[in-house]
Amino acid sequence: MKKSFLLLLLAGASTAAAQSAAPLTASLDNVKLTVALTAAGQPTYAVTYRQKPVVTASRLGLQLAHGNGFDGPLVLTGSETKTVDETWQPVLGEVKNIRNHYQQLTVHLRQPAAPGRKLDVVFRVFADGVGFRYEFPRQPNLQYFVLGEELTEFALPADHKAFWIPGDYDTNEYPYTVSKLSEVDNTQLVKGSNDIAVRNAPDAQMVATPLMLKSADGLYVNIHEAAQVDYPAMQLHVDRASHRLTARLVPDAVGTKAYLHAPGHTPWRTIIVSDQAADILASKLILNLNEPSKLKDTGWIKPMKFVGVWWEMQTGKSNWRYADSADTLNAAGQLIPNGHHGATTVNVKRYIDFAARHGIAGVLVEGWNEGWEDWFGNWKEAVFDFVTPYPDFNVAEIQQYAKSKGVQMIMHNETSGSATNYEQHLDTAYQFMNRFGYPAVKTGYVGRIIPRGEHHDGQWMSNHYVRVAEMAARHHVTVDMHESVRPTGLGRTYPNWLACEAGRGNEYNAFTTEGNRPEHETIMPFTRFMGGPMDYTPGIFKLRNYEPEHPERHVHTTLAKQLALYVVLYSPLQMAADLPENYEQHLDAFQFIKDVPVDWDDTRILEAEPGEYISTARQQKGSSSWFVGAITNEKARTATLNLSFLPKGRRYTATIYADAATANWQTNPEAYKISQQTVQAGTTLRLSLAPGGGAAISLVPVK
Ligand code: NOJ
Ligand code: CA
């Protein structure tokens, strides 16, 4: 990550403010921050956008478990401001260059009660929002301490429309509810779940971040956090009467919030705001608040498309298990294979062949290693050792075969929630990947966490995910974490941490009837994806009758929308999730998945409204080709795509993968039509999107 341009202006430091009651301010373009101390010594902040209130005077503070914290009256002892304007390049990303331009205000506070502890609050005001965090300077009377609660509030001026999921300590795999803040109640969602994740949302008014909000007068506001390291995830309690959101940190197994030390700091709290929904999706505020890459050598980090022995297991065609149950043993005490094991050498070679034939870089294989007979729901310390294949999975033979075909294997490390066990095996597991040629790993944390029943989103696990990313980097392995805490931009700091799941992926269409409603993917970019890429696993072509035992199950999109997701949902790791035989039925449409890249030089959000529609254009890394994805919710609509992003005077061949006139996610999802036309910067394409539909376009310069 090079710094190509750095401008640092010291705009002023003041200790005079210490005695003054006048509020402190910082602003950039349309965003203005005001920080004040109430008469009672309570620090507050407020944010406006074009003079409209975004967050009205809201409490700041931290309660320490053993008293004398930063929750009582505080004294302002000084403040400083500075402006930073620099541009940096992500290793992988949606754009080539990212401008980091902000005005910083640092506020120094003191706890007057003995022993006079010190706290700084650092604010960064960007053109598209505000980030702030608490910093604990080095001080004699505060070294190691336990946090009782963070007291940060976000007081909203009105009863906004909210796109929310429950604030669950252990999972984000929920469908989104769109409601007024005054209507937030997660009870039915938490109770009504029937999937395999642990569900744990103890308060009916708790919501998770990223939280997307829209005001009646058209302001779009997104609340989340950046750089969540050594600290629990922040969730928000909604006061339904006053629309005040209060931070609540995910506790540890015994209810403690966080173990901290000085010098140190919390993650950044982020408020992104605009009167254009597209600006929320284009924001780089969260990435900008993360630390630059800790890895010096990043040349080995490769984005990837992959297929895998996976959907066939999700849809019940094969299984992770080698045998039917641990009881199915022969006289010699060996497991008897049930004939449904998916990860056999023969089957894996079939996927390798398909990947090689179509230029797909990777093949993921789940269920290759011993342990799947009794891996789930038992809270066992050590289920997997991450290095012992089942007898019908020949790891060396597969390595040779993949190599001969120019295909890369992707490792799967399901931990069954035992992070303790995974940490004990980390070194051998990653050495195994190096030895057998696996440059990437998908991890998973299904079930209750060991140690102790820690929460997936608490401080201990947050540190665990970072330890895994660091260990993977040491072995030049890229990582995709399932059931982890939702991302907060840490992919900037650990560029080998390519993606997380941490949300409700396409897989819910396989193992539940409710699945993901057609609006789901029009909300995800405004919520889950604000923190970073997701392994959503798009690309399902057989959208009905994929599960003989559950003919009522549907994927809630058309086929063309599955294609559009490769552009709309940013990830440097994208699965082509369906089975080779289902792709063989539609090789003309599969061409788009072959062509679409996973790394970009530029991105334009052409039109967007959360819950309704999104159209995104992206320029392929190091190329003049562009790709467009347009999606809608359950309503049919016309996507209006103004191609003014194309370079002037250059003609492009547009290959358009659109819903057929009769397409409909429910009744006719696989009806698409492919057409070609020549377009240029002046062209506006108007494409009909079916209910639950979409369109995908590749734009290649005419030679
Ligand atoms: C849940 C993951 O999200 C899914 O992708 C995986 O196949 C299963 N766990 C088994 O590890
Ligand atoms: Ca999952």
CSV table of N, CA, C and O in Angstrom, one decimal, residues 578-643:
chain,number,residue,atom,x,y,z
A,578,ASP,N,-23.3,-23.2,-8.1
A,578,ASP,CA,-24.1,-24.3,-8.5
A,578,ASP,C,-23.3,-25.5,-9.0
A,578,ASP,O,-22.0,-25.5,-9.1
A,579,LEU,N,-24.0,-26.6,-9.3
A,579,LEU,CA,-23.3,-27.9,-9.7
A,579,LEU,C,-22.9,-27.8,-11.2
A,579,LEU,O,-23.6,-27.2,-12.0
A,580,PRO,N,-21.8,-28.4,-11.6
A,580,PRO,CA,-21.3,-28.4,-13.0
A,580,PRO,C,-22.5,-28.8,-13.9
A,580,PRO,O,-22.6,-28.1,-15.0
A,581,GLU,N,-23.2,-29.8,-13.6
A,581,GLU,CA,-24.3,-30.3,-14.5
A,581,GLU,C,-25.4,-29.2,-14.7
A,581,GLU,O,-26.0,-29.2,-15.8
A,582,ASN,N,-25.6,-28.4,-13.7
A,582,ASN,CA,-26.6,-27.3,-13.9
A,582,ASN,C,-26.0,-26.2,-14.8
A,582,ASN,O,-26.8,-25.5,-15.5
A,583,TYR,N,-24.7,-25.9,-14.7
A,583,TYR,CA,-24.1,-24.9,-15.6
A,583,TYR,C,-24.1,-25.4,-17.0
A,583,TYR,O,-24.3,-24.6,-17.9
A,584,GLU,N,-23.9,-26.8,-17.2
A,584,GLU,CA,-23.8,-27.3,-18.5
A,584,GLU,C,-25.1,-27.0,-19.3
A,584,GLU,O,-25.1,-27.0,-20.5
A,585,GLN,N,-26.2,-26.9,-18.5
A,585,GLN,CA,-27.5,-26.7,-19.2
A,585,GLN,C,-27.6,-25.2,-19.8
A,585,GLN,O,-28.5,-25.0,-20.6
A,586,HIS,N,-26.8,-24.3,-19.3
A,586,HIS,CA,-26.9,-22.9,-19.6
A,586,HIS,C,-25.5,-22.3,-19.9
A,586,HIS,O,-25.1,-21.3,-19.3
A,587,LEU,N,-24.7,-22.9,-20.7
A,587,LEU,CA,-23.3,-22.5,-20.9
A,587,LEU,C,-23.3,-21.1,-21.5
A,587,LEU,O,-22.3,-20.3,-21.2
A,588,ASP,N,-24.3,-20.7,-22.2
A,588,ASP,CA,-24.3,-19.3,-22.8
A,588,ASP,C,-24.4,-18.3,-21.6
A,588,ASP,O,-23.7,-17.2,-21.6
A,589,ALA,N,-25.2,-18.6,-20.6
A,589,ALA,CA,-25.3,-17.6,-19.5
A,589,ALA,C,-24.1,-17.8,-18.6
A,589,ALA,O,-23.6,-16.8,-18.0
A,590,PHE,N,-23.5,-19.0,-18.5
A,590,PHE,CA,-22.3,-19.2,-17.7
A,590,PHE,C,-21.2,-18.4,-18.2
A,590,PHE,O,-20.2,-18.1,-17.4
A,591,GLN,N,-21.2,-18.0,-19.5
A,591,GLN,CA,-20.1,-17.2,-20.0
A,591,GLN,C,-19.9,-15.9,-19.2
A,591,GLN,O,-18.8,-15.5,-19.0
A,592,PHE,N,-21.0,-15.4,-18.7
A,592,PHE,CA,-20.8,-14.1,-17.9
A,592,PHE,C,-20.0,-14.4,-16.6
A,592,PHE,O,-19.1,-13.6,-16.2
A,593,ILE,N,-20.3,-15.6,-16.0
A,593,ILE,CA,-19.5,-15.9,-14.7
A,593,ILE,C,-18.1,-16.1,-15.1
A,593,ILE,O,-17.2,-15.7,-14.3
A,594,LYS,N,-17.8,-16.7,-16.3
A,594,LYS,CA,-16.4,-16.9,-16.7
A,594,LYS,C,-15.7,-15.5,-16.9
A,594,LYS,O,-14.6,-15.4,-16.6
A,595,ASP,N,-16.5,-14.6,-17.5
A,595,ASP,CA,-15.9,-13.3,-17.9
A,595,ASP,C,-15.7,-12.3,-16.7
A,595,ASP,O,-14.8,-11.5,-16.7
A,596,VAL,N,-16.7,-12.4,-15.8
A,596,VAL,CA,-16.7,-11.3,-14.8
A,596,VAL,C,-15.5,-11.3,-13.8
A,596,VAL,O,-15.1,-12.4,-13.4
A,597,PRO,N,-14.8,-10.2,-13.7
A,597,PRO,CA,-13.6,-10.3,-12.8
A,597,PRO,C,-14.0,-10.1,-11.3
A,597,PRO,O,-15.2,-9.9,-11.0
A,598,VAL,N,-13.0,-10.3,-10.4
A,598,VAL,CA,-13.2,-10.1,-9.0
A,598,VAL,C,-12.4,-9.0,-8.4
A,598,VAL,O,-12.3,-8.9,-7.2
A,599,ASP,N,-11.7,-8.2,-9.2
A,599,ASP,CA,-10.9,-7.1,-8.8
A,599,ASP,C,-11.0,-6.0,-9.7
A,599,ASP,O,-11.1,-6.2,-11.0
A,600,TRP,N,-11.1,-4.7,-9.2
A,600,TRP,CA,-11.6,-3.6,-10.0
A,600,TRP,C,-10.7,-2.4,-9.9
A,600,TRP,O,-10.2,-2.1,-8.8
A,601,ASP,N,-10.7,-1.6,-11.0
A,601,ASP,CA,-10.1,-0.3,-10.9
A,601,ASP,C,-11.0,0.8,-10.6
A,601,ASP,O,-10.6,1.9,-10.1
A,602,ASP,N,-12.3,0.6,-10.9
A,602,ASP,CA,-13.3,1.7,-10.7
A,602,ASP,C,-14.7,1.2,-10.5
A,602,ASP,O,-15.0,0.1,-11.0
A,603,THR,N,-15.5,1.9,-9.8
A,603,THR,CA,-16.9,1.5,-9.5
A,603,THR,C,-17.8,2.7,-9.5
A,603,THR,O,-17.4,3.7,-9.0
A,604,ARG,N,-18.9,2.6,-10.2
A,604,ARG,CA,-19.9,3.6,-10.2
A,604,ARG,C,-21.3,3.0,-9.8
A,604,ARG,O,-21.7,2.0,-10.4
A,605,ILE,N,-21.9,3.6,-8.8
A,605,ILE,CA,-23.2,3.2,-8.4
A,605,ILE,C,-24.2,4.0,-9.3
A,605,ILE,O,-24.3,5.2,-9.1
A,606,LEU,N,-24.8,3.3,-10.2
A,606,LEU,CA,-25.6,4.1,-11.2
A,606,LEU,C,-27.0,4.5,-10.7
A,606,LEU,O,-27.5,5.6,-11.0
A,607,GLU,N,-27.6,3.6,-9.9
A,607,GLU,CA,-28.9,4.0,-9.2
A,607,GLU,C,-29.0,3.0,-8.1
A,607,GLU,O,-28.6,1.9,-8.1
A,608,ALA,N,-29.7,3.5,-7.0
A,608,ALA,CA,-29.8,2.6,-5.8
A,608,ALA,C,-30.9,3.1,-4.9
A,608,ALA,O,-31.0,4.4,-4.7
A,609,GLU,N,-31.6,2.2,-4.3
A,609,GLU,CA,-32.5,2.5,-3.2
A,609,GLU,C,-32.6,1.3,-2.4
A,609,GLU,O,-33.0,0.2,-2.9
A,610,PRO,N,-32.3,1.4,-1.1
A,610,PRO,CA,-32.2,0.2,-0.2
A,610,PRO,C,-33.6,-0.5,-0.2
A,610,PRO,O,-34.6,0.2,0.0
A,611,GLY,N,-33.6,-1.8,-0.4
A,611,GLY,CA,-34.8,-2.6,-0.3
A,611,GLY,C,-35.5,-2.6,-1.7
A,611,GLY,O,-36.5,-3.3,-1.8
A,612,GLU,N,-35.1,-1.8,-2.7
A,612,GLU,CA,-35.8,-1.7,-3.9
A,612,GLU,C,-34.9,-2.1,-5.1
A,612,GLU,O,-35.3,-3.1,-5.8
A,613,TYR,N,-33.8,-1.4,-5.4
A,613,TYR,CA,-33.0,-1.7,-6.5
A,613,TYR,C,-31.6,-1.2,-6.4
A,613,TYR,O,-31.4,-0.3,-5.6
A,614,ILE,N,-30.7,-1.8,-7.1
A,614,ILE,CA,-29.3,-1.3,-7.2
A,614,ILE,C,-28.8,-1.6,-8.6
A,614,ILE,O,-28.9,-2.8,-9.1
A,615,SER,N,-28.1,-0.7,-9.2
A,615,SER,CA,-27.4,-0.9,-10.5
A,615,SER,C,-26.0,-0.4,-10.3
A,615,SER,O,-25.8,0.8,-9.9
A,616,THR,N,-25.0,-1.3,-10.5
A,616,THR,CA,-23.6,-0.9,-10.3
A,616,THR,C,-22.8,-1.2,-11.5
A,616,THR,O,-23.0,-2.3,-12.2
A,617,ALA,N,-21.9,-0.3,-11.9
A,617,ALA,CA,-20.9,-0.6,-13.0
A,617,ALA,C,-19.5,-0.6,-12.4
A,617,ALA,O,-19.2,0.2,-11.5
A,618,ARG,N,-18.7,-1.5,-12.9
A,618,ARG,CA,-17.3,-1.6,-12.4
A,618,ARG,C,-16.4,-1.9,-13.5
A,618,ARG,O,-16.7,-2.6,-14.5
A,619,GLN,N,-15.2,-1.3,-13.4
A,619,GLN,CA,-14.2,-1.4,-14.5
A,619,GLN,C,-13.2,-2.5,-14.0
A,619,GLN,O,-12.6,-2.4,-12.9
A,620,GLN,N,-13.0,-3.4,-14.9
A,620,GLN,CA,-12.0,-4.5,-14.6
A,620,GLN,C,-10.6,-4.0,-14.3
A,620,GLN,O,-10.1,-3.1,-15.0
A,621,LYS,N,-10.0,-4.6,-13.3
A,621,LYS,CA,-8.6,-4.2,-13.0
A,621,LYS,C,-7.7,-4.3,-14.2
A,621,LYS,O,-7.7,-5.3,-14.9
A,622,GLY,N,-6.9,-3.2,-14.5
A,622,GLY,CA,-5.9,-3.3,-15.5
A,622,GLY,C,-6.5,-3.5,-16.9
A,622,GLY,O,-5.8,-4.0,-17.8
A,623,SER,N,-7.8,-3.1,-17.1
A,623,SER,CA,-8.4,-3.3,-18.4
A,623,SER,C,-9.4,-2.2,-18.7
A,623,SER,O,-9.8,-1.5,-17.8
A,624,SER,N,-9.8,-2.0,-20.0
A,624,SER,CA,-10.8,-1.0,-20.2
A,624,SER,C,-12.2,-1.6,-20.3
A,624,SER,O,-13.2,-0.9,-20.6
A,625,SER,N,-12.4,-2.9,-20.0
A,625,SER,CA,-13.7,-3.5,-20.0
A,625,SER,C,-14.5,-3.1,-18.7
A,625,SER,O,-13.9,-3.0,-17.6
A,626,TRP,N,-15.8,-3.0,-18.9
A,626,TRP,CA,-16.7,-2.7,-17.8
A,626,TRP,C,-17.7,-3.8,-17.6
A,626,TRP,O,-18.0,-4.4,-18.6
A,627,PHE,N,-18.3,-3.9,-16.4
A,627,PHE,CA,-19.3,-4.9,-16.2
A,627,PHE,C,-20.4,-4.2,-15.4
A,627,PHE,O,-20.1,-3.4,-14.5
A,628,VAL,N,-21.6,-4.5,-15.7
A,628,VAL,CA,-22.8,-3.9,-15.0
A,628,VAL,C,-23.7,-5.0,-14.4
A,628,VAL,O,-23.9,-6.0,-15.0
A,629,GLY,N,-24.2,-4.7,-13.2
A,629,GLY,CA,-25.2,-5.6,-12.6
A,629,GLY,C,-26.3,-4.7,-12.1
A,629,GLY,O,-26.1,-3.7,-11.5
A,630,ALA,N,-27.5,-5.1,-12.4
A,630,ALA,CA,-28.7,-4.4,-12.0
A,630,ALA,C,-29.7,-5.4,-11.4
A,630,ALA,O,-29.9,-6.5,-11.9
A,631,ILE,N,-30.2,-5.1,-10.2
A,631,ILE,CA,-31.1,-6.0,-9.5
A,631,ILE,C,-32.3,-5.2,-9.0
A,631,ILE,O,-32.3,-4.1,-8.7
A,632,THR,N,-33.4,-6.0,-8.8
A,632,THR,CA,-34.6,-5.4,-8.2
A,632,THR,C,-35.1,-6.3,-7.1
A,632,THR,O,-34.7,-7.5,-7.0
A,633,ASN,N,-36.1,-5.8,-6.3
A,633,ASN,CA,-36.7,-6.7,-5.3
A,633,ASN,C,-37.9,-7.5,-6.0
A,633,ASN,O,-37.7,-7.8,-7.2
A,634,GLU,N,-39.0,-7.7,-5.3
A,634,GLU,CA,-40.0,-8.5,-5.9
A,634,GLU,C,-40.8,-7.8,-7.0
A,634,GLU,O,-41.6,-8.3,-7.7
A,635,LYS,N,-40.5,-6.4,-7.1
A,635,LYS,CA,-41.3,-5.7,-8.1
A,635,LYS,C,-40.5,-5.6,-9.5
A,635,LYS,O,-39.3,-5.4,-9.5
A,636,ALA,N,-41.3,-5.8,-10.6
A,636,ALA,CA,-40.7,-5.6,-11.9
A,636,ALA,C,-40.4,-4.1,-12.1
A,636,ALA,O,-41.1,-3.3,-11.5
A,637,ARG,N,-39.3,-3.8,-12.7
A,637,ARG,CA,-39.0,-2.4,-13.0
A,637,ARG,C,-38.1,-2.2,-14.1
A,637,ARG,O,-37.5,-3.2,-14.6
A,638,THR,N,-37.9,-1.0,-14.6
A,638,THR,CA,-36.9,-0.8,-15.7
A,638,THR,C,-35.7,-0.2,-15.1
A,638,THR,O,-35.7,0.8,-14.4
A,639,ALA,N,-34.5,-0.8,-15.3
A,639,ALA,CA,-33.2,-0.3,-14.9
A,639,ALA,C,-32.8,0.7,-16.0
A,639,ALA,O,-32.8,0.4,-17.2
A,640,THR,N,-32.5,1.9,-15.5
A,640,THR,CA,-32.0,3.0,-16.5
A,640,THR,C,-30.5,3.2,-16.3
A,640,THR,O,-30.1,3.6,-15.2
A,641,LEU,N,-29.8,2.7,-17.3
A,641,LEU,CA,-28.3,2.6,-17.1
A,641,LEU,C,-27.7,3.6,-18.1
A,641,LEU,O,-27.6,3.4,-19.3
A,642,ASN,N,-27.2,4.7,-17.5
A,642,ASN,CA,-26.6,5.7,-18.3
A,642,ASN,C,-25.1,5.4,-18.4
A,642,ASN,O,-24.4,5.3,-17.3
A,643,LEU,N,-24.6,5.1,-19.6
A,643,LEU,CA,-23.2,4.6,-19.7
A,643,LEU,C,-22.2,5.7,-19.8
A,643,LEU,O,-21.1,5.5,-20.5
